XYZ file of C-alpha atoms in Angstrom:
673
model
C -33.882 -33.264 14.908
C -30.586 -31.178 15.395
C -27.925 -30.315 12.210
C -24.465 -32.717 12.951
C -21.919 -30.279 13.373
C -19.262 -30.371 10.548
C -15.470 -30.237 11.327
C -13.574 -28.965 8.277
C -10.692 -26.850 7.396
C -10.123 -24.837 4.168
C -7.321 -23.303 2.851
C -6.073 -21.260 -0.063
C -2.782 -21.691 -2.233
C 0.155 -20.282 -0.255
C 1.172 -17.015 -1.450
C 4.557 -16.720 -2.838
C 6.425 -14.342 -0.456
C 8.503 -12.459 -3.180
C 6.397 -9.644 -3.882
C 2.926 -7.432 -3.405
C -0.753 -8.441 -3.532
C -2.901 -7.786 -6.842
C -6.581 -7.729 -6.733
C -6.247 -11.052 -8.837
C -4.872 -12.903 -5.453
C -8.138 -11.202 -3.805
C -10.268 -13.728 -6.053
C -9.339 -16.616 -3.958
C -9.041 -15.631 -0.442
C -12.473 -13.899 -0.652
C -13.974 -16.634 -2.284
C -12.477 -19.095 0.548
C -13.329 -16.456 3.330
C -16.903 -15.793 2.378
C -17.275 -20.137 2.524
C -15.679 -20.149 5.727
C -17.467 -17.384 7.158
C -20.909 -19.221 6.110
C -19.866 -22.155 7.409
C -19.207 -20.568 10.577
C -22.497 -19.255 11.145
C -23.991 -22.815 10.526
C -22.521 -23.444 13.808
C -19.894 -25.847 12.189
C -15.895 -25.796 13.088
C -14.162 -24.561 10.004
C -10.355 -23.408 10.507
C -9.098 -21.264 7.631
C -5.521 -21.925 7.046
C -2.740 -20.718 5.096
C 1.052 -19.334 5.050
C 3.586 -17.860 2.978
C 5.079 -20.040 0.130
C 8.883 -19.649 0.930
C 10.951 -21.780 -1.063
C 12.800 -21.773 -4.047
C 15.148 -19.845 -6.357
C 13.193 -16.851 -6.642
C 13.074 -16.040 -3.389
C 17.026 -16.655 -3.226
C 17.583 -14.412 -6.032
C 15.254 -11.573 -5.017
C 16.795 -11.552 -1.479
C 20.367 -11.187 -3.243
C 19.220 -8.544 -4.921
C 17.785 -6.598 -1.898
C 21.019 -7.478 0.492
C 18.717 -9.429 2.609
C 19.110 -13.208 3.604
C 15.880 -15.001 2.226
C 14.553 -15.516 5.619
C 14.519 -12.165 6.356
C 12.790 -11.164 2.983
C 10.112 -13.961 3.318
C 8.908 -12.826 6.366
C 8.919 -9.156 5.776
C 6.684 -9.865 3.065
C 4.717 -12.247 5.251
C 3.727 -9.593 7.441
C 3.037 -7.136 4.591
C 0.818 -10.006 3.243
C -1.142 -10.611 6.301
C -1.660 -6.615 7.264
C -3.601 -6.776 3.495
C -5.472 -9.401 4.112
C -6.710 -8.279 7.827
C -7.403 -5.054 6.093
C -9.930 -7.008 3.488
C -11.102 -9.038 6.456
C -10.050 -12.219 5.412
C -10.623 -14.488 8.407
C -7.592 -16.933 9.122
C -7.446 -19.046 11.492
C -3.734 -19.150 11.009
C -1.226 -17.316 8.282
C 2.050 -19.187 8.980
C 5.138 -20.009 6.549
C 6.242 -23.125 4.637
C 9.926 -22.390 6.059
C 9.218 -23.812 9.522
C 10.326 -26.464 11.720
C 6.957 -28.068 11.687
C 6.899 -28.386 7.904
C 10.312 -29.237 7.684
C 9.170 -32.474 9.844
C 6.130 -33.322 7.905
C 7.822 -32.967 4.623
C 10.896 -35.672 6.039
C 8.358 -38.127 7.051
C 6.118 -37.803 4.171
C 9.577 -38.432 2.013
C 10.351 -41.349 4.128
C 7.172 -43.120 3.927
C 7.033 -42.592 0.092
C 10.889 -43.677 0.217
C 9.317 -46.804 2.325
C 6.670 -47.780 -0.235
C 9.774 -47.666 -3.030
C 8.021 -44.477 -4.491
C 11.381 -42.460 -4.940
C 13.624 -43.528 -7.450
C 16.959 -41.720 -8.715
C 17.451 -40.568 -12.073
C 20.438 -38.763 -13.786
C 18.676 -36.378 -15.925
C 19.466 -33.613 -18.578
C 18.847 -29.965 -16.999
C 18.779 -26.275 -18.253
C 21.917 -24.931 -16.740
C 23.063 -21.230 -16.611
C 26.901 -21.342 -17.344
C 27.250 -17.594 -16.782
C 25.488 -17.902 -13.299
C 26.951 -21.141 -12.727
C 23.385 -22.430 -11.297
C 20.639 -25.172 -12.882
C 17.693 -23.318 -13.460
C 14.555 -24.108 -11.911
C 11.448 -24.541 -14.986
C 10.120 -21.147 -14.205
C 13.192 -19.339 -14.777
C 13.545 -20.556 -18.245
C 11.356 -19.069 -21.220
C 10.675 -20.236 -24.454
C 8.550 -21.428 -27.430
C 5.826 -24.346 -26.368
C 7.080 -27.824 -28.058
C 3.240 -28.768 -28.499
C 1.239 -25.303 -29.750
C 4.243 -23.078 -30.340
C 3.084 -20.433 -28.391
C 6.453 -17.993 -27.479
C 7.388 -16.603 -24.027
C 6.325 -19.752 -21.850
C 7.389 -21.049 -19.037
C 9.757 -24.041 -18.969
C 6.992 -26.419 -16.654
C 3.795 -25.757 -18.613
C 2.230 -23.721 -21.497
C -0.279 -20.985 -20.116
C -1.573 -21.032 -23.581
C -2.599 -24.585 -24.394
C -2.233 -26.128 -20.608
C 0.614 -28.825 -21.358
C 3.098 -29.720 -19.447
C 6.917 -30.472 -20.122
C 10.529 -30.105 -18.946
C 12.455 -26.856 -19.299
C 14.784 -28.787 -22.068
C 11.891 -29.547 -24.479
C 11.227 -25.903 -24.654
C 12.419 -24.281 -28.202
C 14.624 -21.576 -28.090
C 14.750 -21.601 -24.418
C 16.231 -18.843 -22.596
C 17.450 -17.924 -19.174
C 15.523 -15.358 -17.197
C 18.329 -14.930 -14.989
C 21.038 -14.017 -17.565
C 19.265 -13.450 -20.812
C 21.673 -16.391 -21.879
C 20.827 -19.668 -23.958
C 20.696 -21.975 -21.079
C 23.367 -25.179 -21.751
C 22.168 -28.564 -20.751
C 23.640 -30.365 -18.210
C 23.050 -33.826 -16.515
C 22.351 -34.206 -12.788
C 20.984 -36.880 -10.713
C 17.718 -36.232 -9.133
C 14.971 -37.838 -6.723
C 11.406 -38.723 -8.460
C 8.048 -39.730 -6.557
C 6.710 -42.454 -8.568
C 3.417 -40.761 -10.029
C 2.158 -43.251 -12.185
C 2.112 -45.819 -9.648
C -1.000 -43.846 -8.290
C -2.998 -43.554 -11.780
C -5.479 -46.111 -10.870
C -6.067 -44.699 -7.251
C -6.279 -40.950 -8.536
C -8.634 -42.142 -11.049
C -10.890 -43.577 -8.679
C -10.497 -40.709 -6.169
C -11.733 -38.310 -9.342
C -14.815 -40.593 -10.268
C -15.958 -41.134 -6.581
C -17.418 -38.320 -4.710
C -17.697 -34.898 -6.106
C -13.873 -33.776 -5.250
C -13.326 -31.702 -8.556
C -15.418 -29.730 -10.841
C -16.391 -30.980 -14.255
C -14.016 -28.883 -16.149
C -11.304 -29.868 -13.930
C -12.282 -33.867 -14.326
C -12.157 -33.658 -18.353
C -8.784 -32.006 -17.917
C -7.065 -35.195 -15.453
C -8.645 -36.953 -18.367
C -5.985 -35.398 -20.701
C -3.786 -36.064 -18.650
C -4.331 -39.408 -18.135
C -4.362 -39.796 -21.573
C -1.159 -38.131 -22.348
C 0.599 -40.666 -19.733
C 1.604 -39.700 -16.323
C 5.283 -39.238 -15.661
C 7.322 -39.742 -12.766
C 8.134 -36.224 -10.926
C 10.809 -34.865 -9.992
C 10.921 -33.714 -6.428
C 14.731 -32.298 -5.980
C 16.653 -29.345 -6.517
C 20.348 -28.889 -6.868
C 21.984 -26.280 -4.853
C 22.179 -23.209 -4.688
C 18.603 -23.615 -3.272
C 16.551 -21.996 -0.906
C 14.415 -24.904 0.912
C 14.895 -28.025 2.954
C 17.886 -30.138 2.488
C 16.652 -33.810 1.564
C 17.560 -36.359 3.824
C 20.657 -38.324 3.404
C 20.990 -36.215 0.053
C 23.562 -33.521 0.395
C 23.345 -30.664 -1.833
C 19.753 -31.765 -2.695
C 17.033 -30.001 -1.753
C 12.891 -30.816 -1.729
C 11.110 -28.922 -5.179
C 9.378 -26.346 -3.482
C 6.048 -28.087 -4.945
C 6.778 -31.020 -2.555
C 6.530 -29.128 0.158
C 4.558 -26.284 -0.289
C 1.306 -28.153 0.306
C 2.893 -29.911 2.893
C 2.846 -26.311 4.284
C -1.144 -26.619 4.982
C -0.492 -29.382 7.009
C 2.330 -27.501 8.937
C 0.169 -24.636 9.069
C -2.736 -26.321 11.191
C -0.106 -28.419 13.217
C 1.210 -24.825 14.357
C -2.464 -23.558 14.988
C -3.048 -26.750 17.185
C -0.139 -26.048 19.656
C -1.954 -23.167 21.123
C -5.388 -24.876 20.834
C -4.772 -28.360 22.416
C -8.414 -28.702 21.756
C -8.058 -29.350 18.369
C -6.651 -33.067 17.569
C -4.241 -32.411 14.735
C -4.253 -36.275 13.639
C -8.052 -36.114 13.119
C -7.770 -33.762 10.344
C -5.401 -36.127 8.415
C -6.104 -39.572 9.161
C -7.534 -41.678 6.217
C -10.457 -42.699 7.832
C -11.594 -39.404 9.294
C -14.889 -37.508 9.256
C -13.314 -34.269 8.997
C -13.583 -32.505 5.521
C -10.566 -30.550 3.649
C -11.181 -27.951 1.162
C -8.469 -26.415 -1.285
C -9.441 -23.163 -2.620
C -6.731 -22.799 -5.422
C -6.282 -20.792 -9.165
C -6.639 -22.847 -12.179
C -2.778 -22.124 -13.003
C -2.046 -24.689 -10.004
C -4.638 -27.212 -10.433
C -2.339 -29.914 -11.784
C -0.289 -29.886 -8.198
C -3.389 -29.979 -6.052
C -5.494 -32.330 -8.756
C -2.620 -35.038 -9.127
C 0.380 -34.547 -7.045
C -0.933 -33.468 -3.785
C -3.342 -36.126 -4.128
C -1.027 -38.767 -4.761
C 1.614 -37.585 -2.023
C -1.091 -38.234 0.365
C -2.584 -41.488 -0.621
C 1.244 -42.809 -1.161
C 1.860 -41.612 2.654
C -1.173 -43.378 4.105
C -3.088 -39.859 4.966
C -6.387 -38.529 3.587
C -7.187 -37.126 0.326
C -8.978 -33.998 -0.228
C -12.680 -33.378 0.195
C -12.872 -31.053 -2.674
C -10.363 -28.977 -4.425
C -11.940 -26.024 -5.628
C -10.641 -24.207 -8.620
C -11.183 -20.615 -9.844
C -10.289 -18.848 -12.969
C -8.042 -15.517 -13.550
C -9.004 -11.905 -12.809
C -9.247 -9.738 -16.126
C -9.627 -5.882 -15.576
C -11.824 -4.133 -18.383
C -11.960 -7.409 -20.232
C -8.104 -7.777 -20.860
C -5.418 -9.009 -19.058
C -3.958 -6.765 -15.937
C -1.550 -4.015 -17.174
C 0.841 -1.941 -15.395
C 1.279 0.231 -18.392
C -2.805 1.195 -18.152
C -2.677 1.371 -14.106
C -5.165 -2.078 -13.999
C -2.762 -4.075 -12.520
C -3.978 -3.128 -9.199
C -2.207 -3.562 -5.778
C -4.548 -4.162 -2.581
C -2.827 -1.608 -0.839
C -3.567 0.829 -3.939
C -7.350 -0.229 -4.092
C -7.868 0.155 0.164
C -6.137 3.702 -0.222
C -9.878 4.599 -2.161
C -12.519 1.991 -1.871
C -13.879 -0.157 1.233
C -13.073 -4.187 0.888
C -16.858 -4.957 0.982
C -17.443 -3.270 -2.284
C -15.189 -5.597 -3.951
C -16.164 -8.887 -1.908
C -19.752 -7.864 -3.188
C -18.843 -7.643 -6.723
C -16.545 -10.926 -6.873
C -19.046 -12.406 -5.082
C -21.851 -10.934 -7.385
C -19.188 -13.147 -10.331
C -18.154 -16.465 -8.623
C -19.743 -19.536 -8.909
C -18.777 -23.191 -9.031
C -16.822 -22.809 -12.527
C -13.485 -22.138 -13.609
C -14.284 -19.647 -15.795
C -12.209 -16.212 -16.069
C -13.800 -13.440 -13.636
C -13.817 -9.853 -14.915
C -13.447 -6.719 -13.066
C -14.884 -3.927 -15.350
C -14.720 -0.887 -13.424
C -17.664 0.930 -14.923
C -19.650 -2.100 -13.742
C -17.944 -2.220 -10.372
C -18.948 1.040 -9.469
C -22.844 0.912 -11.035
C -23.200 -2.227 -9.236
C -22.197 -1.217 -6.008
C -24.388 1.896 -6.040
C -27.387 0.207 -7.334
C -27.192 -3.051 -5.189
C -25.358 -2.196 -1.944
C -26.477 1.379 -1.723
C -29.539 1.954 -3.813
C -31.387 -1.236 -2.823
C -29.934 -2.611 0.373
C -28.897 0.255 2.591
C -31.867 1.918 1.508
C -34.319 -0.371 2.881
C -32.505 0.823 6.609
C -32.491 4.634 5.709
C -35.906 5.025 4.353
C -37.952 3.422 7.305
C -35.150 4.632 10.229
C -35.895 8.129 9.936
C -39.468 7.771 10.797
C -38.311 5.731 13.721
C -36.234 8.268 15.133
C -38.877 11.272 14.633
C -42.041 9.708 16.009
C -41.951 6.124 17.641
C -38.640 7.065 19.676
C -36.421 4.150 17.705
C -38.538 1.556 18.880
C -39.643 -1.263 16.799
C -43.292 -1.889 16.690
C -44.434 -5.471 18.796
C -45.724 -7.232 16.229
C -45.077 -8.726 12.492
C -47.687 -7.327 10.639
C -47.051 -8.960 7.181
C -46.536 -12.429 8.106
C -46.506 -13.447 4.248
C -44.016 -11.394 3.388
C -42.174 -12.522 6.751
C -42.408 -15.765 5.583
C -41.105 -15.258 1.976
C -38.221 -13.531 3.267
C -37.502 -16.479 6.138
C -37.755 -19.169 3.856
C -35.227 -18.479 1.583
C -32.845 -19.169 4.272
C -32.661 -22.713 2.616
C -32.393 -22.071 -0.870
C -29.353 -19.229 -0.022
C -27.709 -21.524 2.354
C -27.638 -24.047 -0.337
C -26.138 -21.882 -2.911
C -23.128 -20.750 -0.456
C -22.789 -24.260 0.310
C -22.287 -25.315 -3.315
C -19.979 -22.114 -4.200
C -22.795 -20.708 -5.999
C -22.093 -17.065 -4.835
C -23.685 -15.022 -7.960
C -27.011 -17.112 -7.554
C -26.976 -16.076 -3.765
C -26.263 -12.166 -4.304
C -29.008 -12.675 -7.316
C -31.340 -13.940 -4.672
C -30.836 -11.625 -2.216
C -31.117 -8.561 -4.320
C -34.277 -10.041 -5.510
C -35.423 -9.543 -2.002
C -34.121 -6.244 -1.567
C -36.254 -5.231 -4.715
C -39.355 -6.918 -2.674
C -38.812 -4.998 0.192
C -38.075 -1.780 -1.522
C -41.566 -1.841 -3.343
C -43.340 -2.799 -0.514
C -42.177 0.403 1.101
C -43.095 2.282 -1.537
C -46.469 0.582 -1.951
C -47.009 1.472 1.857
C -45.908 5.243 1.271
C -44.950 5.816 5.159
C -44.102 9.128 3.936
C -47.889 9.948 2.953
C -49.084 8.117 5.604
C -47.495 10.265 8.264
C -49.496 13.178 7.686
C -52.499 11.956 9.266
C -52.003 10.854 12.982
C -54.453 7.940 12.526
C -51.945 6.624 10.569
C -49.261 6.218 12.611
C -49.648 3.086 13.869
C -49.525 2.128 10.451
C -46.258 3.547 9.624
C -44.703 2.216 12.467
C -45.992 -1.146 11.658
C -44.523 -0.572 7.830
C -41.098 0.536 9.224
C -41.007 -2.065 11.942
C -41.560 -4.712 8.870
C -38.738 -2.682 6.496
C -35.996 -2.581 9.460
C -36.761 -6.646 9.762
C -36.620 -7.204 6.327
C -33.569 -5.360 6.637
C -31.815 -7.291 9.372
C -32.981 -10.828 7.349
C -30.954 -9.555 4.382
C -28.151 -8.632 6.673
C -28.117 -12.095 7.919
C -27.670 -13.421 4.249
C -25.172 -10.999 3.100
C -23.017 -11.500 6.139
C -20.419 -13.955 4.840
C -19.675 -11.396 1.920
C -19.876 -8.000 3.319
C -18.442 -8.340 7.366
C -17.952 -4.712 8.077
C -21.188 -3.504 6.274
C -23.045 -6.161 8.867
C -21.200 -5.280 11.857
C -21.846 -1.471 11.339
C -25.638 -2.774 10.448
C -25.870 -5.079 13.919
C -24.845 -1.555 15.333
C -27.869 0.193 13.965
C -29.789 -2.634 14.840
C -28.469 -2.507 18.465
C -28.033 -6.869 18.627
C -25.455 -9.283 19.208
C -23.240 -10.631 16.085
C -25.756 -12.364 13.585
C -25.681 -15.931 13.128
C -27.869 -17.791 10.341
C -30.519 -18.789 12.220
C -31.188 -15.265 13.530
C -32.762 -14.786 9.915
C -36.264 -16.149 11.261
C -36.428 -14.058 14.615
C -38.214 -10.977 14.077
C -37.522 -7.959 16.429
C -39.950 -6.530 18.172
C -40.440 -3.950 20.522
C -36.968 -3.455 20.345
C -34.732 -0.367 20.684
C -32.558 0.591 17.494
C -30.274 3.613 17.398
C -29.994 6.310 15.521
C -29.420 5.845 11.834
C -26.225 7.012 10.000
C -25.251 6.385 6.757
C -23.586 3.004 6.238
C -22.171 3.133 3.005
C -21.270 6.037 0.177
C -21.990 6.152 -3.354
C -18.541 5.408 -5.547
C -17.902 8.379 -7.647
C -16.697 7.878 -11.300
C -13.451 10.321 -10.247
C -12.325 7.933 -7.725
C -11.944 4.928 -10.059
C -9.856 7.705 -12.339
C -7.795 8.501 -9.381
C -7.142 5.132 -8.291
C -5.497 3.877 -11.848
C -3.659 7.088 -11.853
C -2.171 6.818 -8.516
C -1.339 3.333 -9.607
C 0.283 4.223 -12.426
C 2.493 7.363 -10.527
C 3.147 4.090 -7.976
C 4.860 2.185 -11.063
C 6.657 4.892 -12.106
C 7.813 5.910 -9.048
C 9.197 2.317 -8.455
C 10.837 2.220 -11.651
C 12.692 5.579 -10.885
C 13.550 3.932 -7.663
C 14.772 0.508 -9.335
C 17.422 2.186 -11.823
C 20.734 1.331 -10.714
C 22.484 1.414 -13.943
C 23.041 4.346 -16.902
C 22.391 1.247 -19.384
C 19.237 -0.362 -20.585
C 18.536 -3.785 -19.945
C 20.578 -6.699 -21.281
C 19.854 -8.053 -24.673
C 20.716 -11.481 -26.172
C 22.601 -11.674 -29.403
C 19.599 -13.021 -31.119
C 18.028 -9.813 -30.053
C 20.578 -7.817 -31.906
C 20.294 -9.887 -34.630
C 16.573 -9.184 -35.493
C 17.731 -5.213 -36.323
C 18.766 -5.077 -39.701
C 21.142 -2.168 -39.944
C 22.259 -0.608 -43.097
C 24.068 1.958 -44.643
C 22.025 4.745 -46.563
C 22.410 8.045 -48.438
C 21.054 11.123 -48.016
C 19.346 12.238 -51.311
C 17.359 14.988 -49.597
C 16.470 17.025 -46.648
C 13.984 19.655 -46.071
C 12.095 21.658 -43.200
C 8.751 19.799 -42.060
C 6.100 22.733 -41.859
C 4.584 22.711 -38.258
C 7.240 20.837 -36.993
C 9.858 21.839 -34.424
C 12.274 19.130 -34.199
C 11.964 16.813 -37.426
C 13.468 17.291 -40.817
C 11.903 15.411 -43.482
C 14.961 13.370 -45.125
C 14.929 10.543 -48.201
C 17.624 7.789 -48.273
C 18.567 5.825 -51.247
C 18.875 2.299 -49.422
C 20.333 0.533 -52.344
C 19.272 -1.272 -55.147
C 17.240 1.780 -56.411
C 15.045 1.456 -53.079
C 13.816 5.286 -51.898
C 13.155 5.482 -48.064
C 11.513 8.682 -46.378
C 12.081 9.031 -42.909
C 11.307 11.918 -39.969
C 14.739 12.365 -37.977
C 14.624 14.722 -34.756
C 18.048 16.554 -35.725
C 16.471 19.796 -36.519
C 18.246 21.479 -34.096
C 22.096 20.287 -35.231
C 21.536 20.299 -38.851
C 20.629 22.808 -41.632
C 18.762 20.780 -44.387
C 21.724 21.761 -47.013
C 24.470 20.283 -44.724
C 23.300 16.936 -44.989
C 22.927 16.351 -48.744
C 24.550 13.290 -49.858
C 25.851 12.393 -46.410
C 25.894 8.845 -45.774
C 24.580 7.448 -42.343
C 23.418 4.187 -40.571
C 19.722 3.191 -41.065
C 17.463 0.823 -39.615
C 15.876 -0.940 -42.319
C 13.120 -3.365 -40.854
C 11.433 -0.713 -38.304
C 7.693 -0.792 -38.823
C 6.863 1.709 -40.628
C 4.617 4.972 -38.642
C 2.439 6.738 -39.618
C 2.891 10.334 -38.342
C 1.080 13.405 -38.606
C 3.300 14.895 -41.506
C 3.486 11.551 -43.617
C 4.978 8.024 -43.229
C 8.107 7.511 -41.476
C 9.524 4.332 -42.944
C 12.449 3.699 -40.662
C 14.839 5.318 -38.450
C 18.489 7.167 -38.737
C 20.978 6.184 -36.025
C 22.140 9.530 -34.031
C 24.003 9.656 -30.839
C 23.306 12.775 -28.189
C 23.111 13.845 -24.761
C 19.361 14.770 -24.693
C 19.965 17.961 -26.214
C 21.458 17.801 -29.766
C 21.782 14.636 -31.932
C 24.543 13.967 -34.089
C 23.807 11.039 -37.221
C 26.585 8.280 -37.070
C 28.426 7.583 -40.771
C 29.885 4.661 -41.725
C 33.930 4.986 -42.689
C 35.285 5.548 -46.414
C 34.595 2.662 -48.616
C 30.573 2.134 -47.345
C 28.224 2.273 -50.294
C 24.253 2.859 -49.779
C 22.638 -0.772 -49.197
C 25.860 -2.512 -47.143
C 24.838 -4.436 -44.452
C 26.075 -3.085 -40.868
C 27.469 -6.099 -38.867
């Protein structure tokens, strides 16, 4: 009985069109691409749809800084993203843009349907307003202390520490990211989607079927317990986006039209592919499937707002929302200063995309746990698994085929039990792929690779070939080894497409499909083997990290536009405790070219020791009894010459430094205001 052909659409979160891609972005796209490629190998129609998320204040401000129009900036970034994805073999069917006529029309259509349902309400609300820049601030342009858990430096729409959601006006000690000033509160009328009306429908959707992972379901339960709130879907001008119909000066919030961008990208694709029925993917009674692959930072929007919007607009809801965790590098958050904030372009200068595709696949599963890119483990796993196990199977057999058998495989399979062990694994491996359990797939494939290598080692063709009467046995063993290698190539094709393409050329066969795992190549002529992969050397990892650091330094240098340091607020300045101090003694520091050891009277009988780099400007005796300005609350620093308990203020041009002194009348310990 033939298997039913499925029609499905898979998406990743639209990429925000305001910067370079880094390796953290690639988790989601590699995960999705593997699943899409697997489904296509099964003979299903699987459309992989994505695009650029273009709207919002960040794009508008970034474009202004670069003296560009927002539409010019987003198209420039979109082209850069498409080039990076193509280099990583991400097989989009369409990578479009949310700033499109299709998305505008669809957003207005859905908004009208919500409006007709009575799901849109108007409320006057208080908002954070940057008085210096004369603009209302988007949620992510306000930072402060989380009102729920107290975590510092959190965005205005939600806490990355405890997961709480809130409005920017609820933040403690908020600061405008645009100007660095404390925002004021102003009122404005806004448009809201009445999310609470869909609580019962959302709960039913969550509980029926397997639309969400267990961890996401638990998080949904927390949100329900807190109580759903109506959702502000509008923003005030100035704003880059779509203006709301019949609401001059009001624009759709980016998270209203961004997921509708999935629909728009598909509609755009359908214009060039009339055989695909766009409506069939969005009717409530459709038998097509819809999968969203997203990061856990945006699951609130995809598991609550988006399904509720679709319900309200009488459209189909997602078959599944597949959430993944964040990427860490060497166990820590990606860091620009350590060079571990690795851009896709930097990686591709040094390594094949298949290396990272395999490494991520070996760690990806159906949970939402974070994934660590341990660079030593990355090198070891690629070298051991892809080179040492997988490619090794072909290379061990191909030499004998070329030198003794005219690159032609034997006619029959001599080890039927071993062959069945490999081909019977197709069902379990396919089940792992289907359930997003890629790590289980990789483990099963590498176990089979070990079995294949063990078989070749036990048969020892390099020993058998010495006696001509054993040549037929060598032919059979090497034919078996190459066929086992071909089966593993089928199983790994969704993960390492470039490697498999090279293997297909070596095997002299058409592009592999899933059913080819059961086809034995007998009396088949292969091509001469050439190395398929190279081992990663430790210095290559170091070179990538050093290049990333150099790139960051160069970027910073190019961005310098002012001789002054970045602006600070009065609150920042108030943290510095400046005091008048009197120099009790100053002396040379043995072994130091620039330092003097200085003892200070800082008032109330308290003495402090500091090391100051002013040796080139003063003799120690010239500083005796001199009054200076002293940073009293600087954290003590342990130096090679002793403990430095503060800092003396000095001015200079980089060659010489001269201490700052108060006017007559100031005393040791006086506060500098």
